[in-house]
Amino acid sequence: MKLKRTPSDLKFWIYPPVVDERQLPMKLSKTAHPISQVMTHLPVLYNEIIHAMQPHQGGLYVDGTVGSGGHAWGILQASSPDGQLLGLDVDPQALKLACEKLAEFGERAHIVRASYNTLLEQLVVLKWQQVDGILLDLGLSSMQLDTQARGFSFQTEAPLDMRFDPDGKTSAADFVNHLDEVELADILFRYGEERRSRQVARAIVNARPITSTMHLAKVVAKVTSGGKSGIHPATRTFQALRIAVNGELEALEDVLPETVEALRPGGRLAIIAFHSLEDRIVKQFVRRESRDCICPPDQPDCTCDHKATLREVTRKPMRPQEDEVRNNPRSRSARLRVAERIEGTI
Ligand SMILES: C[S@@+](CC[C@H](N)C(=O)[O-])C[C@H]1O[C@@H](n2cnc3c(N)ncnc32)[C@H](O)[C@@H]1O
């Protein structure tokens, strides 16, 4: 296995042993290290992903969000003896786990620290023209959520960070303490669908400087409740900040046309989204790419020259079965959409 662009600080970390994560209850892999709060990430919709991606021997696959390598392991296993997989992630901690997990596949696994929206560049490096399958399992992993110091959770005290890439320029603290009230309210409304976005933004601005996760959660809880859904009042604010800090929706919008270019006819695109904002972007893209004409509906003659490039495999998103949600409650909001590349030009 080749680890490319290995971050120099990886060697200082201690990680849980290599385990088949699907066999483990969520809390089993605690260690006594600064990342001791790490819980193993259970790959969501695992069987559905393997079925959707149709891995076969000799196939080339991309896991754009390789995380700790759970789905990637399944794809490599199912494409034995010579299928290959490029696994991308921006989080060096996740990449280290992926390297350990995928070590048994040797040179068949290519693990690279890069954003998935550099997909086409990464394929050039590997001299892969087109691939047989691309997976994006969006959002954050259990490992990231449960590592206190990363600042993703409002349930434990930590600095307000929330960067997937620890070298990323802007942290959640920068957003919370430096944006003006209107910009902040806009982020909370757009990315968190927070109906009381203006009140929350005003409370944040009045409480500055906000230095920690629980400090922020308390400020937010004073002006909003979780609503009828019964979620914690800070859930939407934390989601919004995480999406903004990591430019998640922009990265997704950027990569979608690249996935079409990268897939060979018959190749599969599988995307797991965890909230409606991501899912809507994926749905609208796939619907549009499944049509031969994308002219406005009221235009009598077609002038767009567009040819469908995708076939929708899942008209409605697939959701986890009850037993998966029981075993892994964090899977409950997952929605999987699958599309297949057909001939056509984007
Ligand atoms: C839900 S986890 C993936 C878990 C993985 N499927 C597994 O089986 O372990 C999502 C991962 O995507 C990574 N990620 C988020 N944004 C990314 C981006 N723009 N490019 C690459 N990886 C990204 C996160 O760091 C995280 O490790």
mmCIF file of C-alpha atoms and ligand atoms in Angstrom:
data_model
loop_
_atom_site.group_PDB
_atom_site.id
_atom_site.type_symbol
_atom_site.label_atom_id
_atom_site.label_comp_id
_atom_site.label_asym_id
_atom_site.label_seq_id
_atom_site.Cartn_x
_atom_site.Cartn_y
_atom_site.Cartn_z
ATOM 1 C CA MET A 1 0.000 0.000 0.000
ATOM 2 C CA LYS A 2 1.287 3.470 -0.860
ATOM 3 C CA LEU A 3 0.697 6.332 1.554
ATOM 4 C CA LYS A 4 1.251 9.507 -0.365
ATOM 5 C CA ARG A 5 1.921 12.955 1.094
ATOM 6 C CA THR A 6 2.017 11.536 4.583
ATOM 7 C CA PRO A 7 1.688 14.362 7.089
ATOM 8 C CA SER A 8 4.883 14.494 9.137
ATOM 9 C CA ASP A 9 3.109 14.481 12.478
ATOM 10 C CA LEU A 10 1.367 11.140 11.970
ATOM 11 C CA LYS A 11 4.071 9.210 13.738
ATOM 12 C CA PHE A 12 3.269 10.881 17.077
ATOM 13 C CA TRP A 13 -0.166 9.428 17.337
ATOM 14 C CA ILE A 14 -1.181 6.149 18.847
ATOM 15 C CA TYR A 15 -4.166 4.442 17.349
ATOM 16 C CA PRO A 16 -6.513 1.661 18.259
ATOM 17 C CA PRO A 17 -5.516 -1.746 16.888
ATOM 18 C CA VAL A 18 -6.693 -2.787 13.438
ATOM 19 C CA VAL A 19 -10.096 -4.342 13.885
ATOM 20 C CA ASP A 20 -13.005 -5.298 11.724
ATOM 21 C CA GLU A 21 -15.137 -2.371 12.786
ATOM 22 C CA ARG A 22 -18.365 -3.937 11.700
ATOM 23 C CA GLN A 23 -17.955 -6.556 14.421
ATOM 24 C CA LEU A 24 -17.561 -4.044 17.226
ATOM 25 C CA PRO A 25 -19.958 -2.300 19.537
ATOM 26 C CA MET A 26 -19.366 1.436 19.199
ATOM 27 C CA LYS A 27 -17.481 2.017 22.448
ATOM 28 C CA LEU A 28 -14.934 -0.781 22.258
ATOM 29 C CA SER A 29 -11.918 0.970 20.811
ATOM 30 C CA LYS A 30 -11.096 3.513 23.529
ATOM 31 C CA THR A 31 -7.404 4.139 24.122
ATOM 32 C CA ALA A 32 -5.601 6.044 26.886
ATOM 33 C CA HIS A 33 -4.178 8.672 24.537
ATOM 34 C CA PRO A 34 -5.201 12.319 23.907
ATOM 35 C CA ILE A 35 -7.464 10.875 21.253
ATOM 36 C CA SER A 36 -8.785 8.533 23.931
ATOM 37 C CA GLN A 37 -12.364 9.561 23.273
ATOM 38 C CA VAL A 38 -12.095 7.990 19.832
ATOM 39 C CA MET A 39 -14.827 5.518 19.134
ATOM 40 C CA THR A 40 -14.672 3.264 16.167
ATOM 41 C CA HIS A 41 -16.642 4.410 13.159
ATOM 42 C CA LEU A 42 -19.193 1.892 11.923
ATOM 43 C CA PRO A 43 -19.593 2.204 8.147
ATOM 44 C CA VAL A 44 -23.175 3.176 7.388
ATOM 45 C CA LEU A 45 -25.299 1.261 4.831
ATOM 46 C CA TYR A 46 -22.334 -1.063 4.346
ATOM 47 C CA ASN A 47 -24.109 -3.880 2.503
ATOM 48 C CA GLU A 48 -26.070 -1.433 0.394
ATOM 49 C CA ILE A 49 -22.849 0.312 -0.653
ATOM 50 C CA ILE A 50 -21.114 -2.904 -1.648
ATOM 51 C CA HIS A 51 -24.192 -3.965 -3.604
ATOM 52 C CA ALA A 52 -24.493 -0.553 -5.278
ATOM 53 C CA MET A 53 -20.835 -0.242 -6.258
ATOM 54 C CA GLN A 54 -20.774 -3.700 -7.879
ATOM 55 C CA PRO A 55 -17.052 -4.210 -7.197
ATOM 56 C CA HIS A 56 -15.410 -6.698 -9.541
ATOM 57 C CA GLN A 57 -11.931 -8.010 -10.106
ATOM 58 C CA GLY A 58 -9.657 -5.627 -11.932
ATOM 59 C CA GLY A 59 -11.982 -2.684 -11.180
ATOM 60 C CA LEU A 60 -10.775 0.783 -10.190
ATOM 61 C CA TYR A 61 -12.623 2.549 -7.367
ATOM 62 C CA VAL A 62 -12.479 5.847 -5.528
ATOM 63 C CA ASP A 63 -13.576 6.337 -1.955
ATOM 64 C CA GLY A 64 -13.546 10.125 -1.725
ATOM 65 C CA THR A 65 -14.176 10.106 2.040
ATOM 66 C CA VAL A 66 -12.185 7.067 3.103
ATOM 67 C CA GLY A 67 -12.409 7.835 6.850
ATOM 68 C CA SER A 68 -11.204 4.809 8.781
ATOM 69 C CA GLY A 69 -11.579 2.632 5.704
ATOM 70 C CA GLY A 70 -14.694 0.585 6.514
ATOM 71 C CA HIS A 71 -16.397 0.883 3.119
ATOM 72 C CA ALA A 72 -13.047 0.858 1.317
ATOM 73 C CA TRP A 73 -12.176 -2.456 2.963
ATOM 74 C CA GLY A 74 -15.406 -3.974 1.647
ATOM 75 C CA ILE A 75 -14.829 -2.665 -1.879
ATOM 76 C CA LEU A 76 -11.251 -3.989 -1.974
ATOM 77 C CA GLN A 77 -12.343 -7.317 -0.557
ATOM 78 C CA ALA A 78 -15.128 -7.672 -3.129
ATOM 79 C CA SER A 79 -12.858 -6.697 -6.034
ATOM 80 C CA SER A 80 -10.162 -9.246 -5.166
ATOM 81 C CA PRO A 81 -7.680 -10.297 -6.291
ATOM 82 C CA ASP A 82 -6.621 -7.203 -8.224
ATOM 83 C CA GLY A 83 -9.193 -4.403 -7.920
ATOM 84 C CA GLN A 84 -7.653 -1.126 -6.763
ATOM 85 C CA LEU A 85 -8.978 1.724 -4.660
ATOM 86 C CA LEU A 86 -7.963 5.331 -4.258
ATOM 87 C CA GLY A 87 -8.960 6.549 -0.792
ATOM 88 C CA LEU A 88 -9.031 10.295 -0.151
ATOM 89 C CA ASP A 89 -9.500 12.199 3.084
ATOM 90 C CA VAL A 90 -8.400 15.548 4.447
ATOM 91 C CA ASP A 91 -8.053 14.304 8.020
ATOM 92 C CA PRO A 92 -4.642 12.754 8.773
ATOM 93 C CA GLN A 93 -6.001 10.982 11.828
ATOM 94 C CA ALA A 94 -8.594 9.206 9.674
ATOM 95 C CA LEU A 95 -5.973 8.403 7.035
ATOM 96 C CA LYS A 96 -3.756 6.698 9.579
ATOM 97 C CA LEU A 97 -6.649 4.445 10.557
ATOM 98 C CA ALA A 98 -7.434 3.773 6.892
ATOM 99 C CA CYS A 99 -3.803 2.831 6.256
ATOM 100 C CA GLU A 100 -3.868 0.327 9.086
ATOM 101 C CA LYS A 101 -7.179 -1.133 8.058
ATOM 102 C CA LEU A 102 -6.295 -1.443 4.382
ATOM 103 C CA ALA A 103 -2.689 -2.610 4.887
ATOM 104 C CA GLU A 104 -3.680 -6.182 4.054
ATOM 105 C CA PHE A 105 -4.430 -5.102 0.467
ATOM 106 C CA GLY A 106 -0.869 -3.857 -0.117
ATOM 107 C CA GLU A 107 -0.367 -1.992 -3.412
ATOM 108 C CA ARG A 108 -4.064 -2.256 -4.276
ATOM 109 C CA ALA A 109 -4.898 0.599 -1.859
ATOM 110 C CA HIS A 110 -3.731 4.133 -2.638
ATOM 111 C CA ILE A 111 -4.307 6.441 0.315
ATOM 112 C CA VAL A 112 -3.923 10.157 -0.301
ATOM 113 C CA ARG A 113 -4.406 13.200 1.913
ATOM 114 C CA ALA A 114 -6.510 15.400 -0.342
ATOM 115 C CA SER A 115 -9.997 16.768 -0.710
ATOM 116 C CA TYR A 116 -12.365 14.779 -2.878
ATOM 117 C CA ASN A 117 -12.831 17.835 -5.039
ATOM 118 C CA THR A 118 -9.310 17.249 -6.408
ATOM 119 C CA LEU A 119 -10.589 13.943 -7.803
ATOM 120 C CA LEU A 120 -9.559 14.483 -11.420
ATOM 121 C CA GLU A 121 -6.042 15.588 -10.438
ATOM 122 C CA GLN A 122 -5.621 12.501 -8.268
ATOM 123 C CA LEU A 123 -6.656 10.243 -11.146
ATOM 124 C CA VAL A 124 -4.027 11.866 -13.382
ATOM 125 C CA VAL A 125 -1.359 11.098 -10.763
ATOM 126 C CA LEU A 126 -2.369 7.431 -10.771
ATOM 127 C CA LYS A 127 -2.723 7.405 -14.582
ATOM 128 C CA TRP A 128 -6.283 6.183 -14.187
ATOM 129 C CA GLN A 129 -8.400 7.547 -17.017
ATOM 130 C CA GLN A 130 -11.787 6.463 -15.763
ATOM 131 C CA VAL A 131 -12.989 4.402 -12.851
ATOM 132 C CA ASP A 132 -15.687 1.829 -12.122
ATOM 133 C CA GLY A 133 -17.097 3.344 -8.974
ATOM 134 C CA ILE A 134 -16.981 6.423 -6.776
ATOM 135 C CA LEU A 135 -18.206 6.605 -3.196
ATOM 136 C CA LEU A 136 -18.791 9.694 -1.087
ATOM 137 C CA ASP A 137 -19.891 9.122 2.503
ATOM 138 C CA LEU A 138 -20.401 12.733 3.500
ATOM 139 C CA GLY A 139 -20.082 14.511 6.804
ATOM 140 C CA LEU A 140 -18.065 13.552 9.812
ATOM 141 C CA SER A 141 -17.106 10.206 11.302
ATOM 142 C CA SER A 142 -17.885 8.947 14.807
ATOM 143 C CA MET A 143 -14.166 9.133 15.438
ATOM 144 C CA GLN A 144 -14.146 12.862 14.708
ATOM 145 C CA LEU A 145 -17.316 13.533 16.682
ATOM 146 C CA ASP A 146 -16.032 11.603 19.676
ATOM 147 C CA THR A 147 -12.536 13.056 19.742
ATOM 148 C CA GLN A 148 -13.124 15.778 22.293
ATOM 149 C CA ALA A 149 -10.285 18.049 21.172
ATOM 150 C CA ARG A 150 -11.719 18.344 17.647
ATOM 151 C CA GLY A 151 -14.577 20.467 19.004
ATOM 152 C CA PHE A 152 -17.402 18.923 16.939
ATOM 153 C CA SER A 153 -19.598 18.018 19.904
ATOM 154 C CA PHE A 154 -21.601 20.337 22.130
ATOM 155 C CA GLN A 155 -21.711 17.648 24.798
ATOM 156 C CA THR A 156 -18.068 17.872 25.865
ATOM 157 C CA GLU A 157 -15.887 20.856 26.693
ATOM 158 C CA ALA A 158 -13.323 21.641 23.966
ATOM 159 C CA PRO A 159 -11.925 24.507 21.920
ATOM 160 C CA LEU A 160 -14.226 25.532 19.071
ATOM 161 C CA ASP A 161 -12.387 23.924 16.179
ATOM 162 C CA MET A 162 -14.506 21.667 13.865
ATOM 163 C CA ARG A 163 -11.953 21.464 11.056
ATOM 164 C CA PHE A 164 -11.803 18.136 9.214
ATOM 165 C CA ASP A 165 -8.379 19.211 8.013
ATOM 166 C CA PRO A 166 -6.387 20.361 11.056
ATOM 167 C CA ASP A 167 -4.308 22.581 8.742
ATOM 168 C CA GLY A 168 -7.429 24.318 7.439
ATOM 169 C CA LYS A 169 -7.262 28.102 7.734
ATOM 170 C CA THR A 170 -10.467 28.869 9.621
ATOM 171 C CA SER A 171 -11.861 27.279 12.762
ATOM 172 C CA ALA A 172 -15.335 27.550 14.245
ATOM 173 C CA ALA A 173 -13.945 29.997 16.838
ATOM 174 C CA ASP A 174 -12.943 32.349 14.000
ATOM 175 C CA PHE A 175 -16.484 32.290 12.592
ATOM 176 C CA VAL A 176 -18.165 32.689 15.968
ATOM 177 C CA ASN A 177 -15.936 35.503 17.201
ATOM 178 C CA HIS A 178 -15.223 37.483 14.040
ATOM 179 C CA LEU A 179 -18.163 37.367 11.624
ATOM 180 C CA ASP A 180 -20.617 40.196 11.803
ATOM 181 C CA GLU A 181 -24.102 39.419 13.111
ATOM 182 C CA VAL A 182 -25.786 39.347 9.696
ATOM 183 C CA GLU A 183 -23.193 36.996 8.168
ATOM 184 C CA LEU A 184 -23.448 34.705 11.169
ATOM 185 C CA ALA A 185 -27.262 34.656 11.028
ATOM 186 C CA ASP A 186 -27.042 33.845 7.326
ATOM 187 C CA ILE A 187 -24.788 30.837 7.981
ATOM 188 C CA LEU A 188 -27.043 29.562 10.759
ATOM 189 C CA PHE A 189 -30.089 29.878 8.541
ATOM 190 C CA ARG A 190 -28.589 28.444 5.342
ATOM 191 C CA TYR A 191 -26.517 25.585 6.742
ATOM 192 C CA GLY A 192 -28.387 24.835 9.982
ATOM 193 C CA GLU A 193 -31.936 25.694 8.881
ATOM 194 C CA GLU A 194 -32.125 27.477 12.257
ATOM 195 C CA ARG A 195 -35.392 29.374 12.309
ATOM 196 C CA ARG A 196 -34.230 31.666 15.124
ATOM 197 C CA SER A 197 -30.981 32.422 13.317
ATOM 198 C CA ARG A 198 -31.106 36.172 13.984
ATOM 199 C CA GLN A 199 -31.698 35.752 17.715
ATOM 200 C CA VAL A 200 -28.943 33.124 17.950
ATOM 201 C CA ALA A 201 -26.499 35.313 16.019
ATOM 202 C CA ARG A 202 -27.272 38.300 18.251
ATOM 203 C CA ALA A 203 -26.782 36.211 21.414
ATOM 204 C CA ILE A 204 -23.445 34.957 20.073
ATOM 205 C CA VAL A 205 -22.224 38.445 19.237
ATOM 206 C CA ASN A 206 -23.250 39.720 22.694
ATOM 207 C CA ALA A 207 -21.449 36.853 24.453
ATOM 208 C CA ARG A 208 -18.097 37.263 22.652
ATOM 209 C CA PRO A 209 -15.473 36.063 23.074
ATOM 210 C CA ILE A 210 -16.831 32.499 22.974
ATOM 211 C CA THR A 211 -13.990 30.127 23.583
ATOM 212 C CA SER A 212 -15.413 26.635 23.952
ATOM 213 C CA THR A 213 -18.026 24.229 22.657
ATOM 214 C CA MET A 214 -20.074 24.172 25.861
ATOM 215 C CA HIS A 215 -19.905 27.941 26.222
ATOM 216 C CA LEU A 216 -21.400 28.263 22.728
ATOM 217 C CA ALA A 217 -24.014 25.581 23.453
ATOM 218 C CA LYS A 218 -25.136 27.462 26.585
ATOM 219 C CA VAL A 219 -25.381 30.790 24.747
ATOM 220 C CA VAL A 220 -27.487 29.194 22.002
ATOM 221 C CA ALA A 221 -29.729 27.312 24.453
ATOM 222 C CA LYS A 222 -30.733 30.606 26.067
ATOM 223 C CA VAL A 223 -32.469 31.821 22.902
ATOM 224 C CA THR A 224 -33.694 28.704 21.114
ATOM 225 C CA SER A 225 -35.049 25.283 21.898
ATOM 226 C CA GLY A 226 -34.651 22.139 19.838
ATOM 227 C CA GLY A 227 -38.236 22.590 18.644
ATOM 228 C CA LYS A 228 -40.686 19.733 18.256
ATOM 229 C CA SER A 229 -37.964 17.345 17.068
ATOM 230 C CA GLY A 230 -36.567 17.176 20.604
ATOM 231 C CA ILE A 231 -32.989 17.735 19.426
ATOM 232 C CA HIS A 232 -30.510 19.674 21.553
ATOM 233 C CA PRO A 233 -30.968 23.436 20.999
ATOM 234 C CA ALA A 234 -27.372 23.777 19.749
ATOM 235 C CA THR A 235 -27.622 20.986 17.144
ATOM 236 C CA ARG A 236 -28.463 23.290 14.239
ATOM 237 C CA THR A 237 -25.845 25.871 15.181
ATOM 238 C CA PHE A 238 -23.116 23.238 15.411
ATOM 239 C CA GLN A 239 -24.157 21.685 12.085
ATOM 240 C CA ALA A 240 -24.154 25.097 10.406
ATOM 241 C CA LEU A 241 -20.730 26.036 11.724
ATOM 242 C CA ARG A 242 -19.212 22.678 10.762
ATOM 243 C CA ILE A 243 -20.570 22.950 7.225
ATOM 244 C CA ALA A 244 -19.278 26.516 6.900
ATOM 245 C CA VAL A 245 -15.854 25.833 8.417
ATOM 246 C CA ASN A 246 -15.237 22.936 6.036
ATOM 247 C CA GLY A 247 -16.936 24.399 2.966
ATOM 248 C CA GLU A 248 -18.875 21.129 2.761
ATOM 249 C CA LEU A 249 -21.636 22.115 0.353
ATOM 250 C CA GLU A 250 -19.273 23.932 -1.996
ATOM 251 C CA ALA A 251 -16.945 20.906 -2.085
ATOM 252 C CA LEU A 252 -19.892 18.663 -2.928
ATOM 253 C CA GLU A 253 -21.146 20.972 -5.682
ATOM 254 C CA ASP A 254 -17.635 21.136 -7.151
ATOM 255 C CA VAL A 255 -17.036 17.405 -7.206
ATOM 256 C CA LEU A 256 -20.303 16.217 -8.738
ATOM 257 C CA PRO A 257 -19.469 17.140 -12.371
ATOM 258 C CA GLU A 258 -15.985 15.674 -11.805
ATOM 259 C CA THR A 259 -17.489 12.341 -10.757
ATOM 260 C CA VAL A 260 -19.350 12.106 -14.070
ATOM 261 C CA GLU A 261 -16.183 12.835 -15.994
ATOM 262 C CA ALA A 262 -14.263 10.285 -13.949
ATOM 263 C CA LEU A 263 -16.714 7.386 -14.327
ATOM 264 C CA ARG A 264 -16.601 5.024 -17.244
ATOM 265 C CA PRO A 265 -19.934 4.041 -18.840
ATOM 266 C CA GLY A 266 -21.543 1.522 -16.488
ATOM 267 C CA GLY A 267 -19.570 2.917 -13.538
ATOM 268 C CA ARG A 268 -21.482 3.678 -10.353
ATOM 269 C CA LEU A 269 -21.692 6.790 -8.189
ATOM 270 C CA ALA A 270 -22.891 6.211 -4.613
ATOM 271 C CA ILE A 271 -23.395 9.102 -2.214
ATOM 272 C CA ILE A 272 -24.492 8.939 1.409
ATOM 273 C CA ALA A 273 -25.866 12.233 2.746
ATOM 274 C CA PHE A 274 -26.801 12.945 6.342
ATOM 275 C CA HIS A 275 -29.013 15.986 6.011
ATOM 276 C CA SER A 276 -31.431 17.440 3.528
ATOM 277 C CA LEU A 277 -29.081 20.176 2.284
ATOM 278 C CA GLU A 278 -26.551 17.650 0.972
ATOM 279 C CA ASP A 279 -29.203 15.259 -0.237
ATOM 280 C CA ARG A 280 -30.965 18.009 -2.206
ATOM 281 C CA ILE A 281 -27.739 18.924 -4.010
ATOM 282 C CA VAL A 282 -27.124 15.287 -4.956
ATOM 283 C CA LYS A 283 -30.746 14.698 -6.005
ATOM 284 C CA GLN A 284 -30.924 17.790 -8.194
ATOM 285 C CA PHE A 285 -27.606 17.021 -9.847
ATOM 286 C CA VAL A 286 -28.513 13.414 -10.623
ATOM 287 C CA ARG A 287 -31.994 14.405 -11.906
ATOM 288 C CA ARG A 288 -30.495 17.021 -14.195
ATOM 289 C CA GLU A 289 -27.794 14.676 -15.477
ATOM 290 C CA SER A 290 -30.418 12.012 -16.170
ATOM 291 C CA ARG A 291 -32.194 14.227 -18.714
ATOM 292 C CA ASP A 292 -31.450 14.718 -22.391
ATOM 293 C CA CYS A 293 -32.746 18.262 -22.324
ATOM 294 C CA ILE A 294 -32.221 20.761 -19.529
ATOM 295 C CA CYS A 295 -33.909 23.743 -21.183
ATOM 296 C CA PRO A 296 -36.494 25.609 -19.065
ATOM 297 C CA PRO A 297 -39.805 23.667 -19.154
ATOM 298 C CA ASP A 298 -41.669 26.551 -20.818
ATOM 299 C CA GLN A 299 -39.194 26.778 -23.732
ATOM 300 C CA PRO A 300 -40.810 25.217 -26.836
ATOM 301 C CA ASP A 301 -37.624 24.084 -28.621
ATOM 302 C CA CYS A 302 -34.546 22.511 -27.141
ATOM 303 C CA THR A 303 -31.387 24.576 -27.500
ATOM 304 C CA CYS A 304 -29.240 23.058 -24.767
ATOM 305 C CA ASP A 305 -27.527 20.181 -26.612
ATOM 306 C CA HIS A 306 -27.348 18.384 -23.288
ATOM 307 C CA LYS A 307 -27.210 14.605 -23.362
ATOM 308 C CA ALA A 308 -28.010 12.558 -20.276
ATOM 309 C CA THR A 309 -24.862 11.269 -18.584
ATOM 310 C CA LEU A 310 -26.379 9.398 -15.660
ATOM 311 C CA ARG A 311 -29.137 6.886 -15.024
ATOM 312 C CA GLU A 312 -30.801 7.124 -11.634
ATOM 313 C CA VAL A 313 -30.484 3.740 -9.947
ATOM 314 C CA THR A 314 -32.302 4.834 -6.787
ATOM 315 C CA ARG A 315 -35.273 7.048 -7.578
ATOM 316 C CA LYS A 316 -35.829 7.478 -3.836
ATOM 317 C CA PRO A 317 -32.880 7.468 -1.411
ATOM 318 C CA MET A 318 -32.175 4.231 0.429
ATOM 319 C CA ARG A 319 -32.396 4.433 4.220
ATOM 320 C CA PRO A 320 -30.852 2.147 6.844
ATOM 321 C CA GLN A 321 -32.914 -0.812 8.000
ATOM 322 C CA GLU A 322 -34.299 -0.832 11.538
ATOM 323 C CA ASP A 323 -31.639 -3.215 12.829
ATOM 324 C CA GLU A 324 -28.843 -0.984 11.536
ATOM 325 C CA VAL A 325 -30.359 2.033 13.283
ATOM 326 C CA ARG A 326 -30.689 -0.034 16.442
ATOM 327 C CA ASN A 327 -27.011 -1.079 16.307
ATOM 328 C CA ASN A 328 -25.772 2.321 15.161
ATOM 329 C CA PRO A 329 -28.195 5.134 16.015
ATOM 330 C CA ARG A 330 -25.960 7.595 14.145
ATOM 331 C CA SER A 331 -26.959 5.929 10.897
ATOM 332 C CA ARG A 332 -30.585 7.034 11.305
ATOM 333 C CA SER A 333 -30.433 10.099 9.073
ATOM 334 C CA ALA A 334 -28.358 8.498 6.288
ATOM 335 C CA ARG A 335 -29.741 8.591 2.727
ATOM 336 C CA LEU A 336 -28.004 6.792 -0.105
ATOM 337 C CA ARG A 337 -28.435 7.776 -3.743
ATOM 338 C CA VAL A 338 -26.907 5.732 -6.540
ATOM 339 C CA ALA A 339 -26.490 6.617 -10.208
ATOM 340 C CA GLU A 340 -24.865 4.879 -13.150
ATOM 341 C CA ARG A 341 -22.792 6.560 -15.841
ATOM 342 C CA ILE A 342 -24.170 6.251 -19.334
ATOM 343 C CA GLU A 343 -22.705 7.525 -22.596
ATOM 344 C CA GLY A 344 -23.268 11.252 -23.067
ATOM 345 C CA THR A 345 -21.502 14.512 -22.591
ATOM 346 C CA ILE A 346 -21.613 16.726 -19.567
HETATM 347 C C1 LIG B 1 -18.593 9.700 7.394
HETATM 348 S S1 LIG B 1 -16.842 9.725 7.314
HETATM 349 C C2 LIG B 1 -16.451 8.428 6.196
HETATM 350 C C3 LIG B 1 -16.349 7.088 6.854
HETATM 351 C C4 LIG B 1 -15.880 5.994 5.934
HETATM 352 N N1 LIG B 1 -16.825 5.728 4.867
HETATM 353 C C5 LIG B 1 -15.595 4.717 6.688
HETATM 354 O O1 LIG B 1 -16.128 3.665 6.312
HETATM 355 O O2 LIG B 1 -14.827 4.760 7.667
HETATM 356 C C6 LIG B 1 -16.542 11.136 6.318
HETATM 357 C C7 LIG B 1 -15.071 11.425 6.105
HETATM 358 O O3 LIG B 1 -14.989 12.392 5.055
HETATM 359 C C8 LIG B 1 -13.894 13.214 5.318
HETATM 360 N N2 LIG B 1 -14.061 14.433 4.528
HETATM 361 C C9 LIG B 1 -14.857 15.481 4.758
HETATM 362 N N3 LIG B 1 -14.743 16.398 3.784
HETATM 363 C C10 LIG B 1 -13.849 15.890 2.893
HETATM 364 C C11 LIG B 1 -13.317 16.356 1.655
HETATM 365 N N4 LIG B 1 -13.685 17.527 1.120
HETATM 366 N N5 LIG B 1 -12.436 15.575 1.011
HETATM 367 C C12 LIG B 1 -12.061 14.374 1.529
HETATM 368 N N6 LIG B 1 -12.521 13.889 2.700
HETATM 369 C C13 LIG B 1 -13.412 14.640 3.371
HETATM 370 C C14 LIG B 1 -13.922 13.410 6.816
HETATM 371 O O4 LIG B 1 -12.661 13.811 7.287
HETATM 372 C C15 LIG B 1 -14.342 12.025 7.296
HETATM 373 O O5 LIG B 1 -13.220 11.237 7.620
#
